[in-house]
Short mmCIF file of C-alpha atoms in Angstrom, two decimals:
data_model
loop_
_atom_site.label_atom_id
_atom_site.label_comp_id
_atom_site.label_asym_id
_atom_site.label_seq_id
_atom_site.Cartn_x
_atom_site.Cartn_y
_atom_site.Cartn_z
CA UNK A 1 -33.46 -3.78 -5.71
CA UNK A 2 -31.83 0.06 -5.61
CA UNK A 3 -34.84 2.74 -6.68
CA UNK A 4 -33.22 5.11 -8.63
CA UNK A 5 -33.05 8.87 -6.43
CA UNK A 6 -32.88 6.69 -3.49
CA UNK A 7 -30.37 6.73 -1.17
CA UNK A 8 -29.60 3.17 0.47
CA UNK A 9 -28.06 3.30 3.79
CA UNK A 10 -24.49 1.82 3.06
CA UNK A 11 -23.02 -0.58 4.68
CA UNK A 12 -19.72 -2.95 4.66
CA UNK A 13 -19.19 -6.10 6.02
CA UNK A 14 -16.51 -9.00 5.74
CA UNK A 15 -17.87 -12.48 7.82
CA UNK A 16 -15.25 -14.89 8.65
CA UNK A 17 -13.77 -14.60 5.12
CA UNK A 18 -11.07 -16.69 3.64
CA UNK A 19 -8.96 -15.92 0.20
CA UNK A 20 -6.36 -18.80 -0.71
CA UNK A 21 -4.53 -18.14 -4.26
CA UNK A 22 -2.43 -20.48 -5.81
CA UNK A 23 1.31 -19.84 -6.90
CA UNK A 24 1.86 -18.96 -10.11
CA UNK A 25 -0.74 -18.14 -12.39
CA UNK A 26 -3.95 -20.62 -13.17
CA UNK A 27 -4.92 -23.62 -11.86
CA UNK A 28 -2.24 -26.40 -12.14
CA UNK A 29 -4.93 -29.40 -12.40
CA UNK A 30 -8.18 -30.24 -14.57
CA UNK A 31 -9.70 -31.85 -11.66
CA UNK A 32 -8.93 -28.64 -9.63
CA UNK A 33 -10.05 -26.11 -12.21
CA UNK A 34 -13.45 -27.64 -12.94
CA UNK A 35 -14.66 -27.88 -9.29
CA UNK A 36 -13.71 -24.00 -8.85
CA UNK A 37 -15.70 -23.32 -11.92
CA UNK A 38 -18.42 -24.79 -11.20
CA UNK A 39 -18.10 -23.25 -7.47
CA UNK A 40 -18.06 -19.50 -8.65
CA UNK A 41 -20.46 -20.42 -11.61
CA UNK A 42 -23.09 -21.06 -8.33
CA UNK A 43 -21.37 -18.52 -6.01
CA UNK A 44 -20.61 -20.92 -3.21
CA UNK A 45 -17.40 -21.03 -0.72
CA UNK A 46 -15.31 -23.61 -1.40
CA UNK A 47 -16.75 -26.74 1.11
CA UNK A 48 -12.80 -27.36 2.02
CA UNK A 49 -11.10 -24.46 3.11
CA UNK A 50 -7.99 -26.23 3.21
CA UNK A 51 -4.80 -25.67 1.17
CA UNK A 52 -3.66 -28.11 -1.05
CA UNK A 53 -0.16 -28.23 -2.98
CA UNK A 54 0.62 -25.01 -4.37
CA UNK A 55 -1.58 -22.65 -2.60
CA UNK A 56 -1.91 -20.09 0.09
CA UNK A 57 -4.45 -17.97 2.00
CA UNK A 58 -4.06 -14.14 0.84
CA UNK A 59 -7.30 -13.61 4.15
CA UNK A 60 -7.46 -15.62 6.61
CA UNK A 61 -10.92 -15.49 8.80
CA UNK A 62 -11.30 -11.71 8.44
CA UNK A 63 -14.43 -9.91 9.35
CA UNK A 64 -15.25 -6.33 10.11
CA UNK A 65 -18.16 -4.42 9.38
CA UNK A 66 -18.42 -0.42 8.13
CA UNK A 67 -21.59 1.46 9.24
CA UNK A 68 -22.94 4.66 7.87
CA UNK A 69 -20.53 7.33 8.54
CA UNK A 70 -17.41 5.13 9.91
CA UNK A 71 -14.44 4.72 7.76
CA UNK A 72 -11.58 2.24 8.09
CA UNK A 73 -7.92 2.24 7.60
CA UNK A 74 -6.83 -0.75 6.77
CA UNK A 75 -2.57 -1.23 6.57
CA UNK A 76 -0.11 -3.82 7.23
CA UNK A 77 3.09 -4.67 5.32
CA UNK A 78 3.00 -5.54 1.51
CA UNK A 79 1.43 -8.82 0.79
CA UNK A 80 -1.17 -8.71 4.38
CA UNK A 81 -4.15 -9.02 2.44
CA UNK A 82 -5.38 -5.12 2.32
CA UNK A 83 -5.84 -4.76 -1.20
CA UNK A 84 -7.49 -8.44 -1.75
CA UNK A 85 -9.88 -7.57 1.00
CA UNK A 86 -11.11 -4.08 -1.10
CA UNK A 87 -11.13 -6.52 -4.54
CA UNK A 88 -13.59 -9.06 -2.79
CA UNK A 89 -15.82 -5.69 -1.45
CA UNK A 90 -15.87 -4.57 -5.32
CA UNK A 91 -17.08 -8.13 -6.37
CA UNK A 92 -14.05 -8.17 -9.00
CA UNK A 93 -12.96 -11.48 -6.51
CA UNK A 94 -14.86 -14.22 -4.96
CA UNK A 95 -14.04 -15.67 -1.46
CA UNK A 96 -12.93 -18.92 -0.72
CA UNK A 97 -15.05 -19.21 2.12
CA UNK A 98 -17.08 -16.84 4.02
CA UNK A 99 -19.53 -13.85 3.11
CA UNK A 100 -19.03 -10.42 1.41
CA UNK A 101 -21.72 -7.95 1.95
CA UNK A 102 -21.88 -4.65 0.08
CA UNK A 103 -25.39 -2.71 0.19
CA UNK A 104 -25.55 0.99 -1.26
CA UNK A 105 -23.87 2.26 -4.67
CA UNK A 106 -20.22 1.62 -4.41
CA UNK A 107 -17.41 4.33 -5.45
CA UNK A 108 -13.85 2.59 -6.15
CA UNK A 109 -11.08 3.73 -6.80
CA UNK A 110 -8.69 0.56 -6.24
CA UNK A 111 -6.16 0.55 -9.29
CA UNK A 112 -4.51 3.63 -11.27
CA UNK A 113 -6.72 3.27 -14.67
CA UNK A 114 -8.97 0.77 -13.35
CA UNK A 115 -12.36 0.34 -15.10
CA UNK A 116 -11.08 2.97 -17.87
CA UNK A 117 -11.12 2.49 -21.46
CA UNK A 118 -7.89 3.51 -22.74
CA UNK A 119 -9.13 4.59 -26.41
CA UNK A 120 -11.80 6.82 -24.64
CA UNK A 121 -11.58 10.17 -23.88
CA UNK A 122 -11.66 11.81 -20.28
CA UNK A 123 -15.30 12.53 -20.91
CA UNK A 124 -16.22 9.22 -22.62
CA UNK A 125 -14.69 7.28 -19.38
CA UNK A 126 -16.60 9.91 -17.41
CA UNK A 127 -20.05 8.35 -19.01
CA UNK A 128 -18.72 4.81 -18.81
CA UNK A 129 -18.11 4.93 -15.42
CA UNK A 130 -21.09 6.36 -14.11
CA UNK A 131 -22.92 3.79 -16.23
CA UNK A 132 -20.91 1.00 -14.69
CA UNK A 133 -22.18 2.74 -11.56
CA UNK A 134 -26.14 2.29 -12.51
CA UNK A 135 -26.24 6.05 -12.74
CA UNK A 136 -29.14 6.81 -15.46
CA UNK A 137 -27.17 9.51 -18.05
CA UNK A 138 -29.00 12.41 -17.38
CA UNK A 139 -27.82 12.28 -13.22
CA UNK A 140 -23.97 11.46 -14.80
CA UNK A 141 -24.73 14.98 -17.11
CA UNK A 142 -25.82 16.73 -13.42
CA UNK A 143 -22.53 16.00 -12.33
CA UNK A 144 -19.94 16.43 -14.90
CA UNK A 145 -19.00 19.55 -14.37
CA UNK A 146 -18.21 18.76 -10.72
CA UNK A 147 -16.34 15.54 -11.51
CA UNK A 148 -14.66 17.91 -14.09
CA UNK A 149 -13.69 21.23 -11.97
CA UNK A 150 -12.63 18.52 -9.21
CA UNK A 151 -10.46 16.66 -11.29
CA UNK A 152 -8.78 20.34 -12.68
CA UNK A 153 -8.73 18.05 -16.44
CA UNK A 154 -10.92 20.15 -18.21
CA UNK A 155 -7.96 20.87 -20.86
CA UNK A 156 -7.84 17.24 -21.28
CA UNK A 157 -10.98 15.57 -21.16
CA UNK A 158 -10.88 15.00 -25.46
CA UNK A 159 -7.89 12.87 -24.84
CA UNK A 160 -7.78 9.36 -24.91
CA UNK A 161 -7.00 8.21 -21.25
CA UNK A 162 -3.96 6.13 -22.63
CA UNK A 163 -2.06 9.73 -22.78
CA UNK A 164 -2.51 9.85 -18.94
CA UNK A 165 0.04 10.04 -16.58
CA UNK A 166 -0.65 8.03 -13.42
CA UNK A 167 -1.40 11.06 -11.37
CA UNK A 168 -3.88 12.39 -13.88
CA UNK A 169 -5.66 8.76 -13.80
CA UNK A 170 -6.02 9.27 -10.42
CA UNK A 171 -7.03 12.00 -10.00
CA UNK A 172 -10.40 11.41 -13.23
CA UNK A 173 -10.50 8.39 -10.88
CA UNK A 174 -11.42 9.67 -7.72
CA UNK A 175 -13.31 12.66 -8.89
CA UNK A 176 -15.89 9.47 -10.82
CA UNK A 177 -15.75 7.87 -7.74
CA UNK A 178 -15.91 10.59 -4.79
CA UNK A 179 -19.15 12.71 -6.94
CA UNK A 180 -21.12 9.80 -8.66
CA UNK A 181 -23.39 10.03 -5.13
CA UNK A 182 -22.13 6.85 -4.05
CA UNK A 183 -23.09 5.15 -0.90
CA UNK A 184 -20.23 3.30 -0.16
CA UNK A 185 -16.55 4.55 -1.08
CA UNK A 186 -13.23 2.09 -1.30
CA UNK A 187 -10.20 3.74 -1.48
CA UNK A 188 -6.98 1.92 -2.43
CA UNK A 189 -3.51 3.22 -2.46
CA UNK A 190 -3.61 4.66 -5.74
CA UNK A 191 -4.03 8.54 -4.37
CA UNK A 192 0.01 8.58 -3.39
CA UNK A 193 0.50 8.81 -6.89
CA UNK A 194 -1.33 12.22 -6.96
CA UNK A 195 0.27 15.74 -5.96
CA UNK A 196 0.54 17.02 -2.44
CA UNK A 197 -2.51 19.65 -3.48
CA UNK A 198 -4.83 16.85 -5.23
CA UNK A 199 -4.24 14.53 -1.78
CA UNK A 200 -5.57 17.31 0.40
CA UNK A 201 -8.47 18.01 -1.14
CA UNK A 202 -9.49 14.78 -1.83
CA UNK A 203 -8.71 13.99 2.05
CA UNK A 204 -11.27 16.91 2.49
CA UNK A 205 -14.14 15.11 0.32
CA UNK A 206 -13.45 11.98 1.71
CA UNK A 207 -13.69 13.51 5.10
CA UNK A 208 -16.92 15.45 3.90
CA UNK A 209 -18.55 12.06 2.94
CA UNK A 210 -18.09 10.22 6.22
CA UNK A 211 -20.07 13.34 7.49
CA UNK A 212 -22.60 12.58 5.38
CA UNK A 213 -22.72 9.11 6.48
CA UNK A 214 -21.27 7.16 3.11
CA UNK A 215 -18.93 4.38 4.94
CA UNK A 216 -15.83 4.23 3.93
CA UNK A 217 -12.84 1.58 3.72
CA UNK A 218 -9.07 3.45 2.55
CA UNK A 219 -5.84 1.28 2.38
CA UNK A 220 -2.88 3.46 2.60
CA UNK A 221 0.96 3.38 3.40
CA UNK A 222 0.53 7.03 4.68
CA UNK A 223 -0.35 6.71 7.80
CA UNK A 224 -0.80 10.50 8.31
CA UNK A 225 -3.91 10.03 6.02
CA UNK A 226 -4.85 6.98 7.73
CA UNK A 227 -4.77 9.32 11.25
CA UNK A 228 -6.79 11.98 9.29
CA UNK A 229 -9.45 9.95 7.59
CA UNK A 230 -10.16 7.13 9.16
CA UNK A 231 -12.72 6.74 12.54
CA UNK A 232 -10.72 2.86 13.39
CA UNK A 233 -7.77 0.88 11.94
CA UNK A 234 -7.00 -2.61 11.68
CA UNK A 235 -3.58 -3.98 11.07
CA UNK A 236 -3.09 -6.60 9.12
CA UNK A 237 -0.28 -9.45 9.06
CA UNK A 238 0.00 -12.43 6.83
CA UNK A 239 -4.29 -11.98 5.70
CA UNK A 240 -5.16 -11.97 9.49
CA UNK A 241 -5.58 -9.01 12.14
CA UNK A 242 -2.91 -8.40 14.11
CA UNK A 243 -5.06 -5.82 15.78
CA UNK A 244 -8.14 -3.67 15.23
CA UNK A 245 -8.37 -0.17 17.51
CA UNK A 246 -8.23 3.45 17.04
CA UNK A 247 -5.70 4.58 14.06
CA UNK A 248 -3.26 5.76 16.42
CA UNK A 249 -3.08 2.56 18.36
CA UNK A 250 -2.92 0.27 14.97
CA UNK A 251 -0.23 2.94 13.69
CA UNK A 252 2.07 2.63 17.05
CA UNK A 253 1.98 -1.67 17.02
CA UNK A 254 2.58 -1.40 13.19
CA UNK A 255 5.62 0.82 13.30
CA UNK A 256 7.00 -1.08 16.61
CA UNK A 257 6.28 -4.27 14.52
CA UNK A 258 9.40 -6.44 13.39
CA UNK A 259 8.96 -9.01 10.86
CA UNK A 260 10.47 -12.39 11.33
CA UNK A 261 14.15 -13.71 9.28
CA UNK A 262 13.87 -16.20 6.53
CA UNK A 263 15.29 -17.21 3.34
CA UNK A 264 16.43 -20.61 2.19
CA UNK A 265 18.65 -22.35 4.63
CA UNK A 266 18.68 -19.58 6.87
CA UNK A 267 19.23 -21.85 10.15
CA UNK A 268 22.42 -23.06 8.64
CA UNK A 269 24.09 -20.16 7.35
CA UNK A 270 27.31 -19.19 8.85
CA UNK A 271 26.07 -15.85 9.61
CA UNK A 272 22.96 -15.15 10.87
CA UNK A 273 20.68 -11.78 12.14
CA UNK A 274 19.01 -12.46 15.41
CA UNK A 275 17.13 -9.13 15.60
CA UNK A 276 16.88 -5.56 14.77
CA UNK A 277 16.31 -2.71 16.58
CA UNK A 278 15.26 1.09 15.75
CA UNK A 279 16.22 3.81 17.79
CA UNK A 280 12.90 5.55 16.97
CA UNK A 281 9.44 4.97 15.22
CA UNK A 282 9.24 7.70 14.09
CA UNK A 283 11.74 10.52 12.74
CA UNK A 284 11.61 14.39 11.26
CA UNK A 285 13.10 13.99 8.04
CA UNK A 286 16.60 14.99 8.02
CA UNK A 287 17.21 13.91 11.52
CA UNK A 288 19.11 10.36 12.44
CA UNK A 289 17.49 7.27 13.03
CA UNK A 290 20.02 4.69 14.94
CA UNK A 291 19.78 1.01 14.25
CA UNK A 292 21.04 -1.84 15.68
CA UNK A 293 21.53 -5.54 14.22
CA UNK A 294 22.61 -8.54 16.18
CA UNK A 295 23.31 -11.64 14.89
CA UNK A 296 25.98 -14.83 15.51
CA UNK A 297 28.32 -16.27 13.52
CA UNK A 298 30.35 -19.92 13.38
CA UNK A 299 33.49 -18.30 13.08
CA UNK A 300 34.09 -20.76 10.44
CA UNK A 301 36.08 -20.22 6.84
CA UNK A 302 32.62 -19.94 4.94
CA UNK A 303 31.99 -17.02 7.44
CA UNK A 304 34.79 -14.33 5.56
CA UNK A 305 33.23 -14.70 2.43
CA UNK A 306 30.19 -12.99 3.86
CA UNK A 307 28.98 -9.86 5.07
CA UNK A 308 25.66 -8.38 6.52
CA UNK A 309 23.51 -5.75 4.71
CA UNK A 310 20.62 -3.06 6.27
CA UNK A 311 19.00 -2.09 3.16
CA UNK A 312 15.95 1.01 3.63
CA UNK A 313 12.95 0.55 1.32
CA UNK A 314 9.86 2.68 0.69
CA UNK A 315 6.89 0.64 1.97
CA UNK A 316 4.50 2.01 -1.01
CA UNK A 317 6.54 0.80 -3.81
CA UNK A 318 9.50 -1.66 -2.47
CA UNK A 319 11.62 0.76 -3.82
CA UNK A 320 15.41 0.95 -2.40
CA UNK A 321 16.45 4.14 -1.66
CA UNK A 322 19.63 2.85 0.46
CA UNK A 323 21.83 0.44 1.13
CA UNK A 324 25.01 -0.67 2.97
CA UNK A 325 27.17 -3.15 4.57
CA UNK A 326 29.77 -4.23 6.49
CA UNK A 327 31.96 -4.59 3.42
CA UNK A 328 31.09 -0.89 1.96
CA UNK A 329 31.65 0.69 6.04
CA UNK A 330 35.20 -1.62 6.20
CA UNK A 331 34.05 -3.61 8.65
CA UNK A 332 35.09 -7.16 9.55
CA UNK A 333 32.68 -9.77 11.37
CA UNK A 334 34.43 -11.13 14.44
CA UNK A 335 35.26 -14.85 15.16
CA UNK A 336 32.86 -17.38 16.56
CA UNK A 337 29.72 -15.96 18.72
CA UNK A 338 27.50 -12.95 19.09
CA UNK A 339 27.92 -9.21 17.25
CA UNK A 340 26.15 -6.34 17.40
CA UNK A 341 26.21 -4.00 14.23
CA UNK A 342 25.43 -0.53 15.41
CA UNK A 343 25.16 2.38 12.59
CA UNK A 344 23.53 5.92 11.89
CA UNK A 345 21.55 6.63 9.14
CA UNK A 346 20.39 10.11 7.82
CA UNK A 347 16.80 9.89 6.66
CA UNK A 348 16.88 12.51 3.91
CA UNK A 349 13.98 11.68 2.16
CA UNK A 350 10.83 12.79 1.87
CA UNK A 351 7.79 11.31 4.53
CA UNK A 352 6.63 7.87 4.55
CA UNK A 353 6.91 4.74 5.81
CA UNK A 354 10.27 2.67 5.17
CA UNK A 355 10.94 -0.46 5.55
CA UNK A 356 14.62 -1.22 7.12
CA UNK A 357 15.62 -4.65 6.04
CA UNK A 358 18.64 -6.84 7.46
CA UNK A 359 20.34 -9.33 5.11
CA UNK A 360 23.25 -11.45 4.79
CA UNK A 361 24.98 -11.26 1.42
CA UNK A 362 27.17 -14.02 -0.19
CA UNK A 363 30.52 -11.37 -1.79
CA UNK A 364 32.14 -14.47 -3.81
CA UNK A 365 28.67 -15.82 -5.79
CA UNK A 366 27.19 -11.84 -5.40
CA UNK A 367 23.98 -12.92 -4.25
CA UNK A 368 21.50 -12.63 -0.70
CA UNK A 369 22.25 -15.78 1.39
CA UNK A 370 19.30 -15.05 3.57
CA UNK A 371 17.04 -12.06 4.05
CA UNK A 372 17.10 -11.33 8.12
CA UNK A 373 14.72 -9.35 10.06
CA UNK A 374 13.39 -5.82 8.96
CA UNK A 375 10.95 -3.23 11.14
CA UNK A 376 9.30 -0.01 9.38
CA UNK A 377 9.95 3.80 10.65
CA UNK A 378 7.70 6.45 10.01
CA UNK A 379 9.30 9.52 8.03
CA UNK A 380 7.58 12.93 8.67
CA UNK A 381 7.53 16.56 8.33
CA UNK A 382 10.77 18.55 6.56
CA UNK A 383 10.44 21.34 4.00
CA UNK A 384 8.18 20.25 0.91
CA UNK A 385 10.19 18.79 -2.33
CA UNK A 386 9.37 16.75 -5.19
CA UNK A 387 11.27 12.84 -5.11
CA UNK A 388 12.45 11.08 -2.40
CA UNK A 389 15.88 12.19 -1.23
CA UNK A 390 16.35 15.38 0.38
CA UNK A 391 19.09 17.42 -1.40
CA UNK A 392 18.86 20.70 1.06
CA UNK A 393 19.24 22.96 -1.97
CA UNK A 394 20.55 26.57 -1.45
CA UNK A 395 19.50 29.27 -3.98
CA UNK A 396 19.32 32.77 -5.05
CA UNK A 397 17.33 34.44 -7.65
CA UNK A 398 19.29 37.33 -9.78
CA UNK A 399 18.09 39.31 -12.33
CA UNK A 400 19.50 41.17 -15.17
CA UNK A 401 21.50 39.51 -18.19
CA UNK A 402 24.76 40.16 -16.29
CA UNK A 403 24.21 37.78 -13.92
CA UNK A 404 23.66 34.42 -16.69
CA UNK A 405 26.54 32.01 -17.28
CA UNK A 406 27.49 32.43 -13.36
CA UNK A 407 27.58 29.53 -11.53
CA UNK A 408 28.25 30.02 -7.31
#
């Protein structure tokens, strides 16, 4: 049992846990659903870890532990498990097998709105929150102005949350989350969708809580924050560690990392991509990143109708931001055997991590054959802007009224 006033030493820890999720929403079968009931009714693993028809493991034997004044990066592509691994730490998931341990107050901020009431006000979720937190109202009233001066919502906090733009959610968010005195803090991704400002200084009272000894656990596609925040990393791949080390050293394997072809099919295409390659891991944005595809093809009639795609996607979001081909460059696949595609591409867009993708693309049905192998690049520094492509503006600032209606 928590006293109230006194602080538990926090601690995380994941022991040889496994998540399996089935496709699709639900459970397909009676005779599955009831034995899963009656498992999380009495909050027992399931007694056969295996996978039946239908399902798949999200975690796959994962265990760390956080101490008191550690904090761990967690990334890996989409889908590794990062974000199902926070959900089991905030109890809002079960595990299939395995143990979850949590011990201290927990501050979470793992989805944009999360735990909000939309018809509530900024203050009313205030309350709610800390309540959900155990915090007795009179310790929530202690800190309200700090949640509130943190947040910088004071204008807003007698609108209903629903009226909130993402950013503003996060930021209310953390601010409950980062001043509620927790004693153990999980972080999801949800802070890229503040501003530049908001992410430093909520880097700075993350930072300032480690050094008070809260452990911490952050998921992130910016690895910059990951370097910043975070004490060790582990890399994730597929719900299992690909490797656990300093940030830097999870960072370098993670950007060098190349994720494998597949689609339906894919060994009998015509055309196939045998690898990629990046000329860099990382690059200034603005500057060129070189990439190279190679691949084979039959040489057969089924071959023309085809042509070979790199596609560049923001990690955070999936979101394409380029793409091209050997049909848009006016370039022809040679006969039978190897090729090597070899382009430039000119990352103006704003930091991150992208993922470059490789694809083969069917021109005469217009749709992906098979999706080949992709790798990530790291995009940093470059002047500060708003969006994701770079547009180098030039400007000037006159004054008087004979200057208006002038366009350079």
């Amino acid at each position: 049992m928590l006293l109230r006033g006194v602080r538990v030493s926090g601690l995380i820890e994941l022991e040889r846990v496994w998540k399996k999720f089935r496709y699709g929403e639900g459970h397909g079968r009676l005779r599955d659903a009831i034995p899963a009931l009656v498992r999380r009714a009495l909050r027992r693993p399931d007694p056969d870890a295996g996978l039946h028809r239908g399902e798949f493991w999200a975690l796959q034997d994962l265990s760390f532990t956080v101490r008191p004044g550690q904090a761990l990066g967690l990334i890996g592509p989409n889908g590794a498990g990062k974000s199902t691994a926070l959900k089991l730490l905030c109890g809002i998931m079960r595990p299939t097998a395995g143990r979850c341990t949590v011990r201290g107050r927990v501050g979470a901020l793992i989805e944009v709105a999360a735990g909000f009431h939309p018809d509530l006000t900024g203050r009313e979720n205030i309350y709610l929150q800390g309540t959900i937190m155990g915090m007795p109202r009179r310790e929530i009233t202690g800190k309200f102005d700090e949640i509130v001066d943190f947040s910088g919502l004071a204008p807003f906090l007698e609108t209903p949350v629903k009226r909130y733009s993402s950013g503003m959610h996060a930021r209310l968010g953390f601010a409950i989350a980062a001043h509620l005195e927790p004693e153990v803090l999980l972080i999801d991704e949800v802070l890229a969708v503040g501003d530049a400002a908001f992410q430093e200084k909520a880097f700075g009272r993350i930072t300032e809580l480690v050094q008070q000894d809260i452990p911490v656990v952050v998921v992130s596609h910016q690895l910059d924050a990951i370097t910043t925040l975070c004490t060790r990393a582990l890399l994730l791949d597929q719900g299992q560690v690909a490797l656990a080390g300093t940030p830097q050293e999870c960072i370098t394997a993670y950007l060098h990392g190349v994720t494998a072809a597949h689609g339906p099919g894919s060994g009998d295409s015509p055309v196939r991509i045998l690898g990629i390659h990046l000329g860099r891991a990382a690059v200034e944005s603005g500057q060129r990143l070189g990439v190279e595809l190679t691949g084979v093809t039959d040489g057969g009639p089924a071959a023309d109708r085809l042509s070979v795609r790199v596609r560049v996607r923001l990690a955070q979001t999936g979101e394409t931001v380029f793409e091209t081909g050997t049909t848009q460059l006016g370039l022809a696949l040679p006969g039978a055997g190897e090729f090597a595609l070899q382009l430039e591409l000119q990352m103006n867009v704003a930091r991150g991590i992208y993922l470059v993708e490789s694809a083969v693309w069917d021109r005469l049905h217009g749709r992906q054959l098979l999706r080949g192998p992709s790798s990530y690049v790291e995009v940093r520094g470059g002047p500060p802007f708003e969006g994701l492509v770079q547009m180098h503006p030039r400007a000037r600032l006159l004054s008087g009224s004979s200057t208006a209606g002038h366009v350079p």
